[in-house]
XYZ file of C-alpha atoms in Angstrom:
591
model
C -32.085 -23.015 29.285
C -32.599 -20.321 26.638
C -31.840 -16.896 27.398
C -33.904 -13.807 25.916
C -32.301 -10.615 25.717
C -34.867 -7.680 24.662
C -33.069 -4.938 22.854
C -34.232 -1.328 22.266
C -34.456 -1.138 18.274
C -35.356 1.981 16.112
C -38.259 -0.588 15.245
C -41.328 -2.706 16.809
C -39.035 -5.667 15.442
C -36.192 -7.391 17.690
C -33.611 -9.585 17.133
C -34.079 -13.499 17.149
C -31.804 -16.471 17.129
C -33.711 -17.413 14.258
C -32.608 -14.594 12.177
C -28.466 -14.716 13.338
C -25.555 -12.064 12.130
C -22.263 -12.318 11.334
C -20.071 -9.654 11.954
C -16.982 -9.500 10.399
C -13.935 -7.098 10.965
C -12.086 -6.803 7.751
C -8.573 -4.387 7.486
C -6.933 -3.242 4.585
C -3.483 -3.144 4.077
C -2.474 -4.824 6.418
C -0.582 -1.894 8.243
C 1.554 -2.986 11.379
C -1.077 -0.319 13.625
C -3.601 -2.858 12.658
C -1.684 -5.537 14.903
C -3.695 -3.731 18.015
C -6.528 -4.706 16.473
C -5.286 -8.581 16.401
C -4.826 -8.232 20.118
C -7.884 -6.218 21.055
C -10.039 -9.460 18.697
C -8.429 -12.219 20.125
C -8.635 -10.790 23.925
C -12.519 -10.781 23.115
C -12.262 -13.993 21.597
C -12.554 -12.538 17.642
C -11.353 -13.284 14.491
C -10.757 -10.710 11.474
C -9.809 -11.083 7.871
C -6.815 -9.034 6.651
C -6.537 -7.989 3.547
C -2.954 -7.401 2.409
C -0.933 -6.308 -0.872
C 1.966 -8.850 -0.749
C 4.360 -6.381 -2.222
C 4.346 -4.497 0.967
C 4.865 -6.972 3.509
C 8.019 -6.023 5.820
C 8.321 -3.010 4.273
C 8.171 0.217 6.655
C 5.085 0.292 8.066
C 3.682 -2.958 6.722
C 3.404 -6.473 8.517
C 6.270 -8.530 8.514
C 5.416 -12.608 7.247
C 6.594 -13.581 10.872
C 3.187 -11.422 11.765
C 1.243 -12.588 9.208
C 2.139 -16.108 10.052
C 0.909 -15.058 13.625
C -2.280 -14.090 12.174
C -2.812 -17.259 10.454
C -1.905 -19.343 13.203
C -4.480 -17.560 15.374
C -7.160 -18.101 13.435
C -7.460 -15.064 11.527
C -8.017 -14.997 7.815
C -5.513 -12.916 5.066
C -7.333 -12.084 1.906
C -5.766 -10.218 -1.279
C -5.738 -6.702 -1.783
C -3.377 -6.715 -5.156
C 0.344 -6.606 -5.161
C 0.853 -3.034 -4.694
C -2.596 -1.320 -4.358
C -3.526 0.151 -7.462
C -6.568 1.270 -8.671
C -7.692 -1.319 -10.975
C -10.207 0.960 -13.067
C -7.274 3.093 -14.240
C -5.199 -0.486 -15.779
C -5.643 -2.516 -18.347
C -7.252 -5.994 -18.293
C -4.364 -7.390 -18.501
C -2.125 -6.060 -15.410
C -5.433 -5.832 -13.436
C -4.837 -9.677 -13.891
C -1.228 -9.454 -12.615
C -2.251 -7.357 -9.943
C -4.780 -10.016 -8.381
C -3.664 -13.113 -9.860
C 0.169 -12.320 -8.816
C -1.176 -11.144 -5.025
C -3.262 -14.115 -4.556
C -0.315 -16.900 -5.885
C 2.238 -14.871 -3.494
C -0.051 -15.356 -0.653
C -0.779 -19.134 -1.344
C 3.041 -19.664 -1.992
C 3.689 -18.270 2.155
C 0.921 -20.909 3.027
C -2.186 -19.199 3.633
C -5.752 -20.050 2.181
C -6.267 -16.678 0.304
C -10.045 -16.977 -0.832
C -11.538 -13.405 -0.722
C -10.526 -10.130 -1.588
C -10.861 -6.383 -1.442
C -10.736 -4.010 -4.446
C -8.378 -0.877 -3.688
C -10.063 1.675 -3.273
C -13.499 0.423 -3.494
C -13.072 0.658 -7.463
C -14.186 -1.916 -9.732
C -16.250 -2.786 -12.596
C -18.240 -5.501 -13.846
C -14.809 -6.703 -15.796
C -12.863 -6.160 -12.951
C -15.112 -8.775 -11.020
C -14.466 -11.352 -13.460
C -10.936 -10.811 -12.831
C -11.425 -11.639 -9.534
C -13.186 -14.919 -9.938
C -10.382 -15.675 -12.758
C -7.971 -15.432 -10.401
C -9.687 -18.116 -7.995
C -11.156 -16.090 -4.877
C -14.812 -16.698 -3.584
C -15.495 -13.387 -2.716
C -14.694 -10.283 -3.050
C -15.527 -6.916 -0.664
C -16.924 -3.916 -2.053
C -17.296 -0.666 0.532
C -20.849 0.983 0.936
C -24.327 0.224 0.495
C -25.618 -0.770 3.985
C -26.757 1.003 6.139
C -24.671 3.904 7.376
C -25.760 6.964 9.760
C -24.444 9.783 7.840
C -25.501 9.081 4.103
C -27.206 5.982 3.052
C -30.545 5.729 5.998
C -32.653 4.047 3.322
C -29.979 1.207 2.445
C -30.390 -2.649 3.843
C -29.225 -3.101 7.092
C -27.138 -6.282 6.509
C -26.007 -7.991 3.343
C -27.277 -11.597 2.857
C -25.980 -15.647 3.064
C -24.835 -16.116 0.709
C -24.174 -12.490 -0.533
C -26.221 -10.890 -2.836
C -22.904 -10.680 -5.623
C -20.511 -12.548 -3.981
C -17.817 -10.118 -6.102
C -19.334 -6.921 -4.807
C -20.060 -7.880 -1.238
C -21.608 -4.608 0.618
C -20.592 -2.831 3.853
C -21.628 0.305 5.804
C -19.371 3.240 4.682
C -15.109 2.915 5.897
C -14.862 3.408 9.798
C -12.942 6.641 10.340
C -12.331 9.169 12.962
C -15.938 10.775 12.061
C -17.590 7.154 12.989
C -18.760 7.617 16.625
C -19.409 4.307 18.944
C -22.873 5.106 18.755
C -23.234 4.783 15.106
C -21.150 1.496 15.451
C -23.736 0.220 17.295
C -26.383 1.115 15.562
C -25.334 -0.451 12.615
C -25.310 -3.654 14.546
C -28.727 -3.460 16.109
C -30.354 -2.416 12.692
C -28.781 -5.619 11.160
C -29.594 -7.912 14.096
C -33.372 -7.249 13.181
C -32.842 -8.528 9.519
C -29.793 -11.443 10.520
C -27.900 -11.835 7.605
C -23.768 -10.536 7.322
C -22.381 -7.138 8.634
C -18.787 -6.817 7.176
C -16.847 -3.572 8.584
C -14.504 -2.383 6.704
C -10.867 -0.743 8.861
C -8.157 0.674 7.716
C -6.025 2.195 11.271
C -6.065 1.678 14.558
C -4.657 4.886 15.891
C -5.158 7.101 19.237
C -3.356 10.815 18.121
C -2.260 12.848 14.597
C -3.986 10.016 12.754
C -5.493 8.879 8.966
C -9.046 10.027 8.261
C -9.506 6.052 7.886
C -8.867 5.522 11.755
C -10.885 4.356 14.403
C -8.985 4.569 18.409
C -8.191 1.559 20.178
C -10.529 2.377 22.733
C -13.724 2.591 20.691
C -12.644 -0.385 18.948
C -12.178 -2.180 22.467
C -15.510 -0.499 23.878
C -17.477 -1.854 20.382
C -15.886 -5.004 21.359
C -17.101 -4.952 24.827
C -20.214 -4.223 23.820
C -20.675 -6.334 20.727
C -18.928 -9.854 22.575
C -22.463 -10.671 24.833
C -24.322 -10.673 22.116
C -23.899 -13.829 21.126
C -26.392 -14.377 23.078
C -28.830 -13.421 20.388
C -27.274 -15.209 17.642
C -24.772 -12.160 16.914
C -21.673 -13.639 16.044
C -18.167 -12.464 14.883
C -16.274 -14.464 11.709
C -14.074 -13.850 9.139
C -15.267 -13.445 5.589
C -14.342 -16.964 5.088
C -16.050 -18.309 7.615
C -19.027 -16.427 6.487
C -18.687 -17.485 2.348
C -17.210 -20.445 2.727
C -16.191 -22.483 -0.105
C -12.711 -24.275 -1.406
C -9.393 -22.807 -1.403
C -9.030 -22.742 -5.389
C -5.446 -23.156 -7.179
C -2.917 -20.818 -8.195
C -4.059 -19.171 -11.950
C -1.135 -17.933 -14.160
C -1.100 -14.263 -14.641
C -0.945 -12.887 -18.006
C 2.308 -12.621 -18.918
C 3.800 -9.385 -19.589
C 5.298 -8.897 -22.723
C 9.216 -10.461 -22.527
C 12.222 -8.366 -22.474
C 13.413 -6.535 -26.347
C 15.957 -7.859 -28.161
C 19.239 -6.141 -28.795
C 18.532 -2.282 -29.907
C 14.860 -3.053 -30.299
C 12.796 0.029 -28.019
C 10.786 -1.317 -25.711
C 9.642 2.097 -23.626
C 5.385 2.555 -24.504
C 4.394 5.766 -25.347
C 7.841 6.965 -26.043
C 7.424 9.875 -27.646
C 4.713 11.008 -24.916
C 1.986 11.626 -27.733
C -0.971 9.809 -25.930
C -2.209 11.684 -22.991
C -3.052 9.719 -19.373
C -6.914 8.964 -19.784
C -6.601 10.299 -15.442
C -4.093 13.168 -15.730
C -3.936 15.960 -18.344
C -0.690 16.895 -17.797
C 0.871 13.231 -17.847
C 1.507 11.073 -20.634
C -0.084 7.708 -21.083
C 2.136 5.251 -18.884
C 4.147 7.516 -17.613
C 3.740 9.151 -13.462
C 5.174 11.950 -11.598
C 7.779 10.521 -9.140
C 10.293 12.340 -6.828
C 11.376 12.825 -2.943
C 12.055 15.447 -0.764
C 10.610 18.826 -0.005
C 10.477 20.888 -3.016
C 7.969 22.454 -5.488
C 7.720 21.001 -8.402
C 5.219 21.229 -11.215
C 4.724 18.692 -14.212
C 3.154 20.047 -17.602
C 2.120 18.461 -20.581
C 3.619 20.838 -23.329
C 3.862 21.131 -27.572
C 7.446 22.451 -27.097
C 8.120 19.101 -28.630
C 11.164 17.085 -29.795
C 9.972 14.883 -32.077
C 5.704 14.717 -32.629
C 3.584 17.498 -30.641
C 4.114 16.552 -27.348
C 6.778 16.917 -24.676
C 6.408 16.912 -20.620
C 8.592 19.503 -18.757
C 9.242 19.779 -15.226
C 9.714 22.891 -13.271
C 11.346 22.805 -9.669
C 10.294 26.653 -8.146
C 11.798 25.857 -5.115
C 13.615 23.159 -3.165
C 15.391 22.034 -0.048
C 16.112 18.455 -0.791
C 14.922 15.669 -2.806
C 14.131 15.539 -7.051
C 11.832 15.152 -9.507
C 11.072 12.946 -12.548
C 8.903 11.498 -15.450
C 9.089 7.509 -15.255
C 6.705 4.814 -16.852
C 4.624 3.898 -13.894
C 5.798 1.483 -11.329
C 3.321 -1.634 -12.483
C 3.605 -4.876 -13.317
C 4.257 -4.821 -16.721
C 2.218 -3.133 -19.017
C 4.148 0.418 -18.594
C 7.286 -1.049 -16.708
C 10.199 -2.536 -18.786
C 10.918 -6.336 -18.438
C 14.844 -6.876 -18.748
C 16.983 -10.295 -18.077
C 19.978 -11.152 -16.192
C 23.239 -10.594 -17.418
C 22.291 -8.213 -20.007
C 23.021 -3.908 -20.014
C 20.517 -1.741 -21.295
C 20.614 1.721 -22.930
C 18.719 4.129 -21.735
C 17.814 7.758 -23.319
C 15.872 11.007 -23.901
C 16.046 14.221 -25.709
C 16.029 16.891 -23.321
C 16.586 20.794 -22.815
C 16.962 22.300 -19.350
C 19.127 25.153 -17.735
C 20.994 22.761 -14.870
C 22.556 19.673 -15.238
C 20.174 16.244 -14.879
C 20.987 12.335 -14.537
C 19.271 9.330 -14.984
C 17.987 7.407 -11.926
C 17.079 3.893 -12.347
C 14.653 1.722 -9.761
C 14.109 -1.827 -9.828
C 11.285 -4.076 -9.287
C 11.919 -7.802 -8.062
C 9.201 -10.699 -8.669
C 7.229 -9.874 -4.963
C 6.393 -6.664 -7.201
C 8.295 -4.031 -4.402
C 10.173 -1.333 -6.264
C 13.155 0.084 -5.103
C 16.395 2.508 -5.915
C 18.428 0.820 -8.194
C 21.813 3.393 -9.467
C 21.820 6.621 -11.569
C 23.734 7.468 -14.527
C 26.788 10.431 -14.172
C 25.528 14.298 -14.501
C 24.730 15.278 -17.426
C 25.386 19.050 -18.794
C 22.669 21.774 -18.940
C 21.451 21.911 -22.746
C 19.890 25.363 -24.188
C 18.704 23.249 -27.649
C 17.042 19.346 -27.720
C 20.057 17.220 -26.655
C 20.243 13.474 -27.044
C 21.094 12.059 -23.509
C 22.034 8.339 -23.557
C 23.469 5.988 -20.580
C 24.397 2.221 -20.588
C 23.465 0.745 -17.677
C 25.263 -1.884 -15.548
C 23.940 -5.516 -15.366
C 20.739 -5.601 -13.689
C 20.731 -6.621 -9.508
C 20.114 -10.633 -9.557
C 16.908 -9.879 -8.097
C 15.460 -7.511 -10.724
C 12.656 -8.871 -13.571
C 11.798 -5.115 -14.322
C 12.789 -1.314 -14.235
C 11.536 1.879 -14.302
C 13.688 5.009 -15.182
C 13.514 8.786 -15.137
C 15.863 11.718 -16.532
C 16.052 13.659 -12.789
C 16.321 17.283 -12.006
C 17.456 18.217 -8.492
C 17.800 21.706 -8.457
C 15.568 24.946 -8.931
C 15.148 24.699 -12.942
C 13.520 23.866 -15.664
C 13.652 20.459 -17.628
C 11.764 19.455 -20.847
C 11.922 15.954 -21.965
C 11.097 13.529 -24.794
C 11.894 10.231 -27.218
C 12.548 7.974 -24.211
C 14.695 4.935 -25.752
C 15.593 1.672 -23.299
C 17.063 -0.925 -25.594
C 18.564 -4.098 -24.267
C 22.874 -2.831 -25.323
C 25.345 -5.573 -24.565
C 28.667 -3.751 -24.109
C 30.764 -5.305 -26.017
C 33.979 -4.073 -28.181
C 32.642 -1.365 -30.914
C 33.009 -3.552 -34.590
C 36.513 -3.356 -36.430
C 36.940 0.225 -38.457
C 34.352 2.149 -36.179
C 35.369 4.894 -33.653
C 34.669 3.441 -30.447
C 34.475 6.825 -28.879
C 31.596 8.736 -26.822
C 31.560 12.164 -27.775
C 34.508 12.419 -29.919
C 34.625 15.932 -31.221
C 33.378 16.912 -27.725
C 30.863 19.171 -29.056
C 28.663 17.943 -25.325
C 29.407 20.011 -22.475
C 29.915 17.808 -19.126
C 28.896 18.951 -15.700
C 32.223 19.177 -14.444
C 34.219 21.459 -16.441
C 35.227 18.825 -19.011
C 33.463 17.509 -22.143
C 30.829 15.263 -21.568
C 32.457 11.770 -21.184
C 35.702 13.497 -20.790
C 37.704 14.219 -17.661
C 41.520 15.443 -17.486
C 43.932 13.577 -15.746
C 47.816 13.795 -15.111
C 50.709 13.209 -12.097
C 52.925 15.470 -10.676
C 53.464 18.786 -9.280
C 52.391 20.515 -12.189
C 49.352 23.481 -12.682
C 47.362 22.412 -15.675
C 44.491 25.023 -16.465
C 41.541 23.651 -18.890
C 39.558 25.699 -21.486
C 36.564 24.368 -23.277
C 37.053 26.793 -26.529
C 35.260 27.429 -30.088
C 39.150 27.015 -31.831
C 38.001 24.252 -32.514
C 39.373 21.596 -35.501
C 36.010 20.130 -36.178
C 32.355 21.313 -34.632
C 32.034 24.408 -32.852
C 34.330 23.182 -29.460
C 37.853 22.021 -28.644
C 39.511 21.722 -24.955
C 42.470 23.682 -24.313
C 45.514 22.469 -22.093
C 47.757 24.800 -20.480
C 50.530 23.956 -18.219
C 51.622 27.090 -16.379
C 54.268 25.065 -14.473
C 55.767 22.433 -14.038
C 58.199 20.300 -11.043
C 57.360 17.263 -12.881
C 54.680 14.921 -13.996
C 51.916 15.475 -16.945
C 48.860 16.372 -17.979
C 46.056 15.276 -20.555
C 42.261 14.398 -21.499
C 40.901 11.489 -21.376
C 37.939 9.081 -21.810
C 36.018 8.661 -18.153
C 37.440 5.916 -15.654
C 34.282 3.538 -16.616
C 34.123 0.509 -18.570
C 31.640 0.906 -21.951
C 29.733 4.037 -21.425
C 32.879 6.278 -21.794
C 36.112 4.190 -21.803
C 35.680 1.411 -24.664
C 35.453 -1.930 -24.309
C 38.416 -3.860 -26.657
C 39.713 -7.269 -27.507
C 42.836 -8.779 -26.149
C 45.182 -9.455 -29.551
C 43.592 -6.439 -31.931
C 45.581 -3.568 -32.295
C 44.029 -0.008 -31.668
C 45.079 3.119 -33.530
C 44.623 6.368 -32.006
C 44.193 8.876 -33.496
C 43.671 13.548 -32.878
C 43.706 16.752 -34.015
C 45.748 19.133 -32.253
C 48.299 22.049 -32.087
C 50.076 23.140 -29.155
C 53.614 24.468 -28.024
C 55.320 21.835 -26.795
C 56.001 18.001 -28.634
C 53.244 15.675 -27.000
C 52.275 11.934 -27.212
C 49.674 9.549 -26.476
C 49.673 7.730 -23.017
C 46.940 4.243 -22.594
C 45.883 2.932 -19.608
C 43.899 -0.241 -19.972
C 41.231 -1.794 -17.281
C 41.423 -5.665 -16.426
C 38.428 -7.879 -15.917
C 38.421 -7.180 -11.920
C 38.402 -3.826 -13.108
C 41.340 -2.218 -11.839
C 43.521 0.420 -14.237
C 46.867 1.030 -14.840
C 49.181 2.258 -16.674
C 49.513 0.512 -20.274
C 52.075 1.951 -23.046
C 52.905 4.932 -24.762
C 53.341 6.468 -28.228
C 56.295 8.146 -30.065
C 56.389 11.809 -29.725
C 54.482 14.203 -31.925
C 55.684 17.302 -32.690
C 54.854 20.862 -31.421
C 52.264 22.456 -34.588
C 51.149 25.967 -34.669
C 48.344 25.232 -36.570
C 45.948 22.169 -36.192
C 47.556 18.443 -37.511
C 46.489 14.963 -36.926
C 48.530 12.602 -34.703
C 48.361 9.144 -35.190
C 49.671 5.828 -33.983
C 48.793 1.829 -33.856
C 49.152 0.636 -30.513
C 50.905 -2.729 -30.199
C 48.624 -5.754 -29.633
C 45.735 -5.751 -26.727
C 47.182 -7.897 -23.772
C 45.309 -10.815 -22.352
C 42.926 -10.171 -19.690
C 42.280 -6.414 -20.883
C 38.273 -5.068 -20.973
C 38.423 -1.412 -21.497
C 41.240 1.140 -22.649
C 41.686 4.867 -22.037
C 44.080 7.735 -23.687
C 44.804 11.103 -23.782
C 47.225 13.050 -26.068
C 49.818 14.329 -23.103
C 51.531 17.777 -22.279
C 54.763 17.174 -19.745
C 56.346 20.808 -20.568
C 54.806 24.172 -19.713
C 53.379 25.457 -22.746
C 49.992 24.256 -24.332
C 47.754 22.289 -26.517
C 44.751 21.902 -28.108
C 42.920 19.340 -28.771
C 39.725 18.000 -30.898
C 38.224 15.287 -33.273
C 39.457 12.453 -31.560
C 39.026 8.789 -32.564
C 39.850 5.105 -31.289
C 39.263 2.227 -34.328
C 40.118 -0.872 -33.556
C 41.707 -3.355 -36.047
C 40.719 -6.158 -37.449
């Protein structure tokens, strides 16, 4: 027997079996709050579509694929919401490809049927919806135009089967904590009269301190209550799919982003920081704000420029943890850096600032998540543009791309500019060319030495270090006193690292060594070389050079480079109280 339910309506019309709705519960994000949602739906007997940016699943927060799976299994439909939820307006065609293309192949890769999709945001464009259909999806949601209480009265009640643009499918405004019960219901009735498709658009389920984009678990559950007898009238609940319809289409290729530079070639865009952000006047095309921590921190646009007219600066007013940086944005492609395996990378910038900075490097894997990769060693406050350069380590296995930033971490000031990431294989510096970093050690280091530089020694011994303007070339030289002495030594050396400070050699060449120096006391040079597991030790030693009041040049060849050797280190040393001082130093290898 057919049952007639009469309804109060805010018109003489009523709702008919002939003229059915769908109502369909879609959530963004797919947020792991949203999982009381899935249980509220399927107590009721419902089904929602879930719209979810693959990058973030099992990160903090986010659904795991063990829930997603759960989702699927139960009859629930995922969508794509782009790998990491950027607003596609603000990209180029090409990564707003990567971003939807990418999404939907990682979905259909974890085995599930991802045939509509949701714009971040609400943002698109006509383009943008082409994209979309490029990529293979059915459908894809808009937000707004329906009916809604608060600011569109004169807008249809429902959207239509099929949709009116199947790429710009309409909804009532987000649910959010403003979005009473009432009004829920409303929206329902009003449609019922018209039949058609009423797609809600969620974002949290949340009961206290919550999102603007929430709606409780207990209006949810007393919508549901109210909303599950009406079926009865032909008022359904189904996922987007279910609605639409249609076959699940086949993976589509992303655009490609442009491969990783050959040796030396510069690969950062916008380097020099001339073309402003079309979005942000005080950022440079490509390039974002980035940082942690609680601090204050503003980020400037500025024509106290390196190289060009532009340069960005960065001033930390106050802080209690955390940093700040300028990094090409964290995308796909377009402003990231592609590198490959097995390869090192240089990076660089010109900067000024008044404390000491670093390079921090992140990584992005082929999912699209970004994460902390490594920083470079502390660099020294600079008064005047200063070139700072780093090679990196070989990327993790996982990472296709990085993203990099010269960091400031302290209450300061730091200007930057010229940003340089070139692919850098270290490698042994050609025959006849001073392998060193720094060699005159005009660059101040962070730590009392020159940059690149540390001093090193045995012994019960009290050495005392000067950086002073004696110097034998440049403006500085670094001053070695030993004020006394039980036994043991004392000298400068290259940094404890392989390529970046200490040089990389060849077992079988010979090396010569070379300084200029005076001191008190005869000296000589002591090597220590680093195998290819990487530990040090202890290598050979020159003849002695003698004491000189006034500045000479020691030299020596060092016998041949033993097997198995990858990097060398050496320091002209002082075993006698007295002093010396040192500058201009060099390390050529042989040929």
């Amino acid at each position: 027997m057919l049952v007639s339910v009469v309804l109060a309506a805010p018109t003489a019309a009523q709702a008919s079996l002939l003229k059915p709705l769908a109502v369909t519960f879609t959530f963004d994000d797919a947020v792991t709050d949203q999982l009381t949602g899935q249980e509220l739906l399927e107590q009721h007997g419902m089904v929602g579509t879930f719209y979810v940016n693959s990058s973030f699943v099992g990160q903090s927060g986010y659904m795991t694929r063990a829930q997603l799976d759960e989702l699927e299994t139960n009859g629930h439909e995922i969508g794509g919401h782009t790998v990491s939820h950027q607003d596609l307006t603000t990209l180029v065609s090409a990564e707003q490809n990567r971003q939807i293309c990418a999404d939907r192949n990682q979905l259909l890769s974890w085995g599930y049927s991802a045939t509509s999709f949701a714009y971040p945001f609400a943002n698109f464009d006509n383009d943008i919806k082409v994209v979309a259909q490029n990529c293979g999806y059915n459908t894809a949601r808009a937000v707004g135009d329906l009916w809604n209480a608060t600011d569109c009265t004169d807008c249809p009640a429902a959207e239509t089967v099929p949709p009116l643009d199947a790429y710009a499918v309409r909804t009532p405004d987000d649910v959010t904590t403003a979005t009473t019960l009432a009004q829920l219901k409303e929206s329902v009735v009003r449609a019922e009269i018209v039949g058609g498709w009423l797609p809600f658009n969620l974002h949290h389920l949340c009961a206290t301190n919550c999102p603007a984009e929430s709606i409780s678990p207990a209006v949810f559950e007393d919508f549901l209550d109210w909303l599950q007898p009406r079926v009865l009238i032909g008022t359904t609940v189904k996922t987007v799919h279910q609605v639409v319809g249609g076959t699940v289409q086949a993976a589509v290729t992303p655009t490609a982003p442009a491969p990783p530079g050959d040796p030396g070639v510069n690969t950062v865009r916008n380097p020099s920081l001339e073309t402003v952000s079309p979005y942000d006047a005080n950022l440079p095309d490509c390039w974002n704000s980035a940082g942690y921590g609680t601090n204050t921190v503003t980020q400037t646009r500025v024509t106290d420029a390196h190289t060009g007219t532009y340069a960005s600066r960065i001033e930390v007013t106050a802080r209690t943890d955390g940093d700040a940086k300028l990094i090409p944005r964290f995308d796909l492609g377009h402003c990231s850096i592609q590198v490959a395996q097995g390869r090192t990378y240089q990076v660089s910038a010109w900067y000024k600032s008044d404390v000491s900075v670093f390079f921090t490097m992140y990584q992005r894997n082929e999912v699209g998540q970004w994460s902390y990769w490594t920083q470079s060693p502390r660099l020294a406050a600079q008064g005047s543009w200063t070139q700072a350069s780093w090679v990196t380590p070989a990327p993790p296995t996982a990472a296709v791309a990085i993203s990099f930033g010269l960091t400031i971490d302290s209450v300061g000031t730091l200007t930057t500019d010229d940003y340089g990431f070139a692919d850098h294989p270290l490698g042994p510096a050609p025959d006849g060319v001073n392998a060193l970093v720094n060699p005159s050690l005009e660059t101040n280091g962070t730590d009392g030495f020159p940059h690149c530089w540390t001093g090193t020694g045995y012994g019960a011994n009290t050495p005392v270090w000067t950086r002073v303007t004696d110097a034998a070339h440049g403006s500085y030289a670094q001053k070695l006193e030993l004020t006394s002495r039980t036994d043991g030594d004392a000298k400068l050396i290259p940094g404890w690292d392989a390529g970046n400070c200490a040089p990389l050699v060849s077992p079988g060449k010979t090396l010569t060594l070379s300084v200029s120096y005076k001191g008190t006391q005869p000296t000589f040079f002591t090597v220590y070389r680093q195998d290819t597991s990487g530990n040090w030790s202890w290598w050979t030693q020159s003849p002695a050079f003698a004491a000189s009041a006034a500045y000479t040049t020691g030299s020596w060849t060092t016998p041949a480079v033993p097997a198995g050797t990858r990097a060398v280190t050496f320091g002209l040393t002082l075993d006698a109280v007295g002093e010396v001082t040192t500058d201009n130093y060099s390390l050529v290898s042989n040929s």
